[in-house]
Coordinates of C-alpha atoms in Angstrom, one line a residue:
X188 CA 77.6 109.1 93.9
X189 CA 81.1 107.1 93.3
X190 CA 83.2 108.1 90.1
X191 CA 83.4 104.4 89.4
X192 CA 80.4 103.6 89.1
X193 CA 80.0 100.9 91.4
X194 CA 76.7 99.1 92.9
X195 CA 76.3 99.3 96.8
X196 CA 74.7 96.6 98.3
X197 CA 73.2 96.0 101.6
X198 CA 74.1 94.5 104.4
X199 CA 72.5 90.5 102.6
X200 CA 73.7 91.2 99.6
X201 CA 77.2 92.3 100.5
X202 CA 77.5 88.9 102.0
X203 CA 76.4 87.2 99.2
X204 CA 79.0 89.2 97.3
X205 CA 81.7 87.9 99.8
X206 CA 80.4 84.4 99.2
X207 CA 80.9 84.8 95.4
X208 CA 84.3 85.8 96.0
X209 CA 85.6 83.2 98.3
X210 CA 83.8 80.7 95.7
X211 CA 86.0 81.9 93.1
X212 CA 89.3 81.9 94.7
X213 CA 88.1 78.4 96.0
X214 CA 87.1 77.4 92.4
X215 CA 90.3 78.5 90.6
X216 CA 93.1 78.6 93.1
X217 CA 93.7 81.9 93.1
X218 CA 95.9 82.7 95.6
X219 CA 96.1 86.9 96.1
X220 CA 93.6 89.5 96.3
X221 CA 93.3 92.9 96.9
X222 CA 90.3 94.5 98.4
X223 CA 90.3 97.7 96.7
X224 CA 87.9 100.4 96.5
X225 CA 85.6 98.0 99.4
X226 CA 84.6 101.5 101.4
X227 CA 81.6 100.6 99.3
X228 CA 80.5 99.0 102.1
X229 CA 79.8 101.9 104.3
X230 CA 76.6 102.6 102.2
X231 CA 74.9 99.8 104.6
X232 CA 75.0 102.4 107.2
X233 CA 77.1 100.3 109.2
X234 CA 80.5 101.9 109.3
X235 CA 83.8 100.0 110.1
X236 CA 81.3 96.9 110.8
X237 CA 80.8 96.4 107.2
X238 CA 84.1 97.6 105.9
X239 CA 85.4 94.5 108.1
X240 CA 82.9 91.5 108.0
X241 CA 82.8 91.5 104.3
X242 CA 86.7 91.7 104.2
X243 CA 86.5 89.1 106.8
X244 CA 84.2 86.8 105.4
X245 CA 86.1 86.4 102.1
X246 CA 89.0 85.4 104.2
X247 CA 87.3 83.0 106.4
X248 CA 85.4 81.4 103.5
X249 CA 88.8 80.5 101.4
X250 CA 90.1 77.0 101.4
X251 CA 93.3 77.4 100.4
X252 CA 96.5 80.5 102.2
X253 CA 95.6 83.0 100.0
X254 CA 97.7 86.7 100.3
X255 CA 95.3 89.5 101.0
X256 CA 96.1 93.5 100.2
X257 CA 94.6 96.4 100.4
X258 CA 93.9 99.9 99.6
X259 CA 92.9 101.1 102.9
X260 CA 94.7 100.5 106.4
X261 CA 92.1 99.8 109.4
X262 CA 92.9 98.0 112.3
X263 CA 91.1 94.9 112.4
X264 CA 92.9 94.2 109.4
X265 CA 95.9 92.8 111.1
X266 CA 93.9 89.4 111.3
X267 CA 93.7 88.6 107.9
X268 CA 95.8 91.8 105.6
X269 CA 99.4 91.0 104.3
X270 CA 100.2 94.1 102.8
X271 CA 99.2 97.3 101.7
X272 CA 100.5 98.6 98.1
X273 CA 99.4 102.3 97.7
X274 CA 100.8 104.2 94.5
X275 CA 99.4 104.3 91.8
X276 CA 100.8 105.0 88.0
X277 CA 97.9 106.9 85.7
X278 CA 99.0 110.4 87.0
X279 CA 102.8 111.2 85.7
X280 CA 105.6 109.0 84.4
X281 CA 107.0 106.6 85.4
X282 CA 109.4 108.2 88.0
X283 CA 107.0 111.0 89.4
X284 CA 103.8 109.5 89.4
X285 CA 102.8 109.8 93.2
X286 CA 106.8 109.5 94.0
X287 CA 106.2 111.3 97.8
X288 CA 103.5 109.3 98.7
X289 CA 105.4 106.2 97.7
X290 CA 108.3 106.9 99.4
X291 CA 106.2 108.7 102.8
X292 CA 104.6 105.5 102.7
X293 CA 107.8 103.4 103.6
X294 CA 108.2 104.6 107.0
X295 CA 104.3 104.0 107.8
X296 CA 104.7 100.4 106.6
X297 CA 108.0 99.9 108.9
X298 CA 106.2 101.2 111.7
X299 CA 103.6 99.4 111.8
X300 CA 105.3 96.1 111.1
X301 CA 103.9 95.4 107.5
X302 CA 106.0 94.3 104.4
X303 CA 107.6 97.8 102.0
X304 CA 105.6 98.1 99.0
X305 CA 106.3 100.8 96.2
X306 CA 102.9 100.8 94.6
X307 CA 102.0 100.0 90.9
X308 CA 103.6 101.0 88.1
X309 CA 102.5 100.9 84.8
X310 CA 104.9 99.6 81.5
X311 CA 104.3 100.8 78.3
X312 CA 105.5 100.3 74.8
X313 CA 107.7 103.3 75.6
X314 CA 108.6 102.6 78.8
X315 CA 112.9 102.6 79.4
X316 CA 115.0 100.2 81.0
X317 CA 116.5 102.7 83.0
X318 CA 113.4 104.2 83.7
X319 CA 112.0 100.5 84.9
X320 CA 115.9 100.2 86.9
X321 CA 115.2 103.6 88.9
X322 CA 112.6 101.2 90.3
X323 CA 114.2 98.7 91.0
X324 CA 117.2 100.4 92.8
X325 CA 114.1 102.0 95.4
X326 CA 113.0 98.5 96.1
X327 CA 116.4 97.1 96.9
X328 CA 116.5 99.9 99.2
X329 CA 113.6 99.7 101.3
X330 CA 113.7 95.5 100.3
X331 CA 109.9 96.5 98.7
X332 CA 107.3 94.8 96.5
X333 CA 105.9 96.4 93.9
X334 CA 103.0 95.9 91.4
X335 CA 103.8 95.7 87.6
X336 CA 101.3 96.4 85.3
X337 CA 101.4 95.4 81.7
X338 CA 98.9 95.7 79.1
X339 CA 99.0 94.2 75.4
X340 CA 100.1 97.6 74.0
X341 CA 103.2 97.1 76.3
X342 CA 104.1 93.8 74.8
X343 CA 105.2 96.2 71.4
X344 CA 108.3 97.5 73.7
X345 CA 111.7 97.3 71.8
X346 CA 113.2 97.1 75.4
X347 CA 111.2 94.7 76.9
X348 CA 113.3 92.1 77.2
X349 CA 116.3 94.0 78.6
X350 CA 113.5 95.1 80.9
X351 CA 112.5 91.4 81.7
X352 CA 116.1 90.5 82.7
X353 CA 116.9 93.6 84.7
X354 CA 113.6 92.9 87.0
X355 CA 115.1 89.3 86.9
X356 CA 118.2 90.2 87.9
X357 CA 117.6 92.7 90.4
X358 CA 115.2 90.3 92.3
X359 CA 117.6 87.7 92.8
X360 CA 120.5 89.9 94.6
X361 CA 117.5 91.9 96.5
X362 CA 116.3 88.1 97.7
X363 CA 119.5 87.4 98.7
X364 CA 120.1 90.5 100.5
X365 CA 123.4 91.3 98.4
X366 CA 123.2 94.7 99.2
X367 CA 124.8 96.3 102.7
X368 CA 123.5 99.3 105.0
X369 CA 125.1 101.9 103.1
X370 CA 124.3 100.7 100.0
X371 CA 120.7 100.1 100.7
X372 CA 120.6 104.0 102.5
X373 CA 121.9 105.3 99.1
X374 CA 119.4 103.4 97.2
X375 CA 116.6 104.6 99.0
X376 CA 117.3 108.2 97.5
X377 CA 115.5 109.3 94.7
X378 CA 117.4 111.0 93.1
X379 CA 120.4 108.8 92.7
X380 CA 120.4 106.0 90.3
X381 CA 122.5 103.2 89.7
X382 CA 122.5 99.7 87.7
X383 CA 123.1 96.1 88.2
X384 CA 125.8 94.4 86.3
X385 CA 126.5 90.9 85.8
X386 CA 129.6 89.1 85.0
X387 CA 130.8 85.3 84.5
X388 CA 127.9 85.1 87.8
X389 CA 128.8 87.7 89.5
X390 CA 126.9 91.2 90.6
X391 CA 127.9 94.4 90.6
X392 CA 126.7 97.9 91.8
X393 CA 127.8 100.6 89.3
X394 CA 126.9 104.0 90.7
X395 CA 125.8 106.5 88.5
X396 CA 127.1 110.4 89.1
X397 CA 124.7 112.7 87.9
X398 CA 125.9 116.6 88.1
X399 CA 123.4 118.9 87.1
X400 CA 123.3 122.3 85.7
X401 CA 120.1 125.5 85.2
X402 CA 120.1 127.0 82.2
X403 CA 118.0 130.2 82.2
X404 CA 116.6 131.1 78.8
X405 CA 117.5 134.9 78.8
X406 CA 116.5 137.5 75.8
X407 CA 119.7 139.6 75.6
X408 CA 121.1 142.3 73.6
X409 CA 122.1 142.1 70.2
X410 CA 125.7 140.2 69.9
X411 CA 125.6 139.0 73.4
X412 CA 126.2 135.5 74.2
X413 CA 123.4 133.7 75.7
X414 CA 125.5 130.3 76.3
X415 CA 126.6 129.4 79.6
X416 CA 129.7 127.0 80.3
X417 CA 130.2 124.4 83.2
X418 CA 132.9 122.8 84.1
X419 CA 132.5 118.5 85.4
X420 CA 134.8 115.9 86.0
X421 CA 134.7 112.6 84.8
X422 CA 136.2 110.7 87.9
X423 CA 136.4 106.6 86.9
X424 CA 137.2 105.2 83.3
X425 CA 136.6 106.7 79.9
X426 CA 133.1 106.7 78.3
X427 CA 130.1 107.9 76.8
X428 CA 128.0 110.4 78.8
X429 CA 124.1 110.5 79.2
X430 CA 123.0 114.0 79.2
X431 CA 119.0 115.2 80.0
X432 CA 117.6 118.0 78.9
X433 CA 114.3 119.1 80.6
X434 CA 112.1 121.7 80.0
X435 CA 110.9 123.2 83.4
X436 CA 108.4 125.6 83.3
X437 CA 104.5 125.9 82.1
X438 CA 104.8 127.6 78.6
X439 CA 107.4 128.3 76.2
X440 CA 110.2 126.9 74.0
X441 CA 113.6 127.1 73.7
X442 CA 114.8 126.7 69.8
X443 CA 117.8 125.7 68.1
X444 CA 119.6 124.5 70.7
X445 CA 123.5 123.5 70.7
X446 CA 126.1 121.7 72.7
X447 CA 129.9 122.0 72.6
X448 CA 131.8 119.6 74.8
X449 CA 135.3 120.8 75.3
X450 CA 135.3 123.5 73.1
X451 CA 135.9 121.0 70.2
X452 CA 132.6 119.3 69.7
X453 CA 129.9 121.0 68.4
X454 CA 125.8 118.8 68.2
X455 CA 122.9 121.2 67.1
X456 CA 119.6 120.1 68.2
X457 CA 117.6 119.5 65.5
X458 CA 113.9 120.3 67.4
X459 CA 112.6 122.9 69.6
X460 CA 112.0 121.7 73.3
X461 CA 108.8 122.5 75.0
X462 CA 107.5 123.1 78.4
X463 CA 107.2 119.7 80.1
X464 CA 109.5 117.6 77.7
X465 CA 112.7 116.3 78.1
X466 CA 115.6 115.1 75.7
X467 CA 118.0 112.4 76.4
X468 CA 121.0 111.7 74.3
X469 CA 123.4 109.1 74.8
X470 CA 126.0 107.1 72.7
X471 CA 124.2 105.4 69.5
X472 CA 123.6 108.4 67.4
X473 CA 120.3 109.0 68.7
X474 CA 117.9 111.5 70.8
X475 CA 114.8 110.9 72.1
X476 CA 112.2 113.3 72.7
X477 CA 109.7 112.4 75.7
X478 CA 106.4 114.5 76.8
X479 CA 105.7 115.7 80.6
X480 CA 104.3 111.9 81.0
X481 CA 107.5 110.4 80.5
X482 CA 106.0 109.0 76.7
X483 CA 108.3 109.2 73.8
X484 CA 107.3 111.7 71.2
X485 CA 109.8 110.5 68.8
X486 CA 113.6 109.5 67.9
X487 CA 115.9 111.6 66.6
X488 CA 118.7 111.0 64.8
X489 CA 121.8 112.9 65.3
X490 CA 124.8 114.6 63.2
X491 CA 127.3 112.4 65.3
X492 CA 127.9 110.6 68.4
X493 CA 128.7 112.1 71.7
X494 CA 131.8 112.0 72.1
X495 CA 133.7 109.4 74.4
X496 CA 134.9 111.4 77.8
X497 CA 138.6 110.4 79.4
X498 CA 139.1 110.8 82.9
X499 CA 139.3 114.2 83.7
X500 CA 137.8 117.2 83.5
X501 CA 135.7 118.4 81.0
X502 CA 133.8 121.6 79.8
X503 CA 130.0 121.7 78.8
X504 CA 128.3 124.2 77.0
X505 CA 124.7 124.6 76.3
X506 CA 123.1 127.7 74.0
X507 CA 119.3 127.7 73.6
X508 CA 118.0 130.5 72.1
X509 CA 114.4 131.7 72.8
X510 CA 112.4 135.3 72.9
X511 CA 110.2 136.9 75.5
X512 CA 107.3 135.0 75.7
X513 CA 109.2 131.8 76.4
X514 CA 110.0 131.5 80.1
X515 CA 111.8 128.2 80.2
X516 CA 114.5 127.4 82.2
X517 CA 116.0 124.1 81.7
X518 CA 118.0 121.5 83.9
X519 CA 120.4 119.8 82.3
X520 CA 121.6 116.4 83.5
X521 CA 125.0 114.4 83.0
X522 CA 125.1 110.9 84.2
X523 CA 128.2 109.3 84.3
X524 CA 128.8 105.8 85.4
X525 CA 130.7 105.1 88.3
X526 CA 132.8 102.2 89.5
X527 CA 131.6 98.6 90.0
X528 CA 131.3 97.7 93.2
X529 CA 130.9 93.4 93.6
X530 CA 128.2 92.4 95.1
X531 CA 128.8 88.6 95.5
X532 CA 127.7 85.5 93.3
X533 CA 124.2 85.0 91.9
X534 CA 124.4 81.1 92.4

């Protein structure tokens, strides 16, 4: 009657279970554990008795500090718990898997004096750096933990380096509390996003604009235009843009679709977009085409470059044709990078 499959003991055996446990740790030095999944113990009929001793017992039998989480909160746990990580990343991608209940979760932790913790998240082979930084900037935020997980398919990741030293790097100026109220405030929103710089040993907050735009599919007459125009400014230094394009809705495709950036550059897309996928472009010549999981579907390379953006204004244009049975709308993201802000020295 569990969906893992698990073996309830009873009340003897569940100690015995504990006893193996602590004999491990003891054996090995293991030094953090999570109970997990340990409501098991209800099926002795004994309620939050169980649920406790056998917790309890584990904790009692260890000869060595070792730092205990878990998946549920109860009360007696605040003799021997040191955190609770809930969040969990099977269920979306990387940013929206369980994204509310990670975030509710930080104000349940603060109240009831336990350490933030994000959850787990899970790195792929296709997982991005600024995918894995989005994290990172919502832990320096709430000063969180967080769970990484990383399997041997993961180890294939062209990024994972870059991903290695960004985790590095945002640790250290999280650790040593680099980041003021304001910042942290700013961090904690999820829908900002920012990176970490690092130059001749010293850190910098570069705030990333992001101005986005709707783009309604729309099946108009013949010779009509179906593009639409915005206009965006560009407010710090000349550079590159980052533009998204996701497909929001739960069926149909938008085809053939083009940008024009100041009404002198002109990029075709070379693939139809789907419900549920999303495109990003940025400056090497390249697109990449992810699924409504966040995994890459495949790279795409372009006619040209995006163009590099002075500071100023600007004019986007998107035109995505489609017909009546596909009722997409799109959003369509620019990021632009804001300035640095110095954070102090790492050492």
């Amino acid at each position: 009657d569990h969906p893992y499959k698990v073996f309830f003991p009873d009340w003897d055996l569940q100690k015995l279970v504990a006893q193996n446990i602590a004999r491990f740790i003891n054996q090995t030095g293991a030094d953090q554990m999570d109970f997990d999944g340990h409501e098991g113990t209800f099926a002795t009929g004994m309620g939050d008795l169980s649920f406790n001793t056998f917790a309890e017992d584990v904790f009692r039998l260890t000869d060595h500090p070792v730092v205990f989480g878990s998946s549920r909160d109860n009360h007696y746990f605040w003799h021997f718990n040191d955190y609770l990580n809930w969040g969990e990343p099977w269920y979306g991608s990387f940013r929206q898997s369980q994204t509310d209940t990670r975030i509710a979760n930080q104000k349940f932790y603060e109240d009831n004096y336990l350490p933030n913790m994000l959850g787990w998240f899970l790195i792929t082979a296709q997982t991005s750096p600024e995918d894995v930084e989005w994290m990172l900037a919502r832990a320096a935020g709430y000063g969180a933990g967080y769970a990484l997980v990383l399997r041997k398919d993961a180890l294939s990741n062209p990024a994972l380096q870059r991903i290695t030293k960004l985790i590095g790097l945002w640790t250290a100026a999280q650790r040593k509390k680099m980041f003021d109220p304001e910042q942290k405030a700013w961090l904690r929103d999820v829908n900002n996003e920012a990176r970490l710089l690092s130059t001749d040993g010293v850190c910098y907050l570069q705030r990333v604009r992001k101005v986005s735009f709707t783009y309604d599919a729309r099946v108009l007459q013949p010779g009509q235009p179906t593009s639409q125009s915005w206009d965006l400014e560009n407010p710090v230094s000349a550079q590159v843009p980052v533009i998204v394009v996701s497909a929001q809705g739960d069926d149909g495709h938008i085809k053939s679709a083009v940008f024009d950036i100041d009404n002198s550059f002109h990029l075709p897309i070379p693939v139809p977009l789907y419900a549920g996928q999303s495109l990003v472009l940025n400056d090497n010549g390249f697109a990449r085409l992810y699924d409504k999981k966040g995994r890459l579907i495949k790279q795409i390379t372009l006619d040209q470059n995006l163009p590099l953006w002075n500071v100023g204004r600007h004019t986007l244009t998107f035109d995505g044709p489609t017909d009546d049975n596909s009722p997409v709308t799109l959003k369509i993201d620019v990021k632009l990078a804001d300035k640095n802000e110095a954070l102090g020295r790492l050492n």
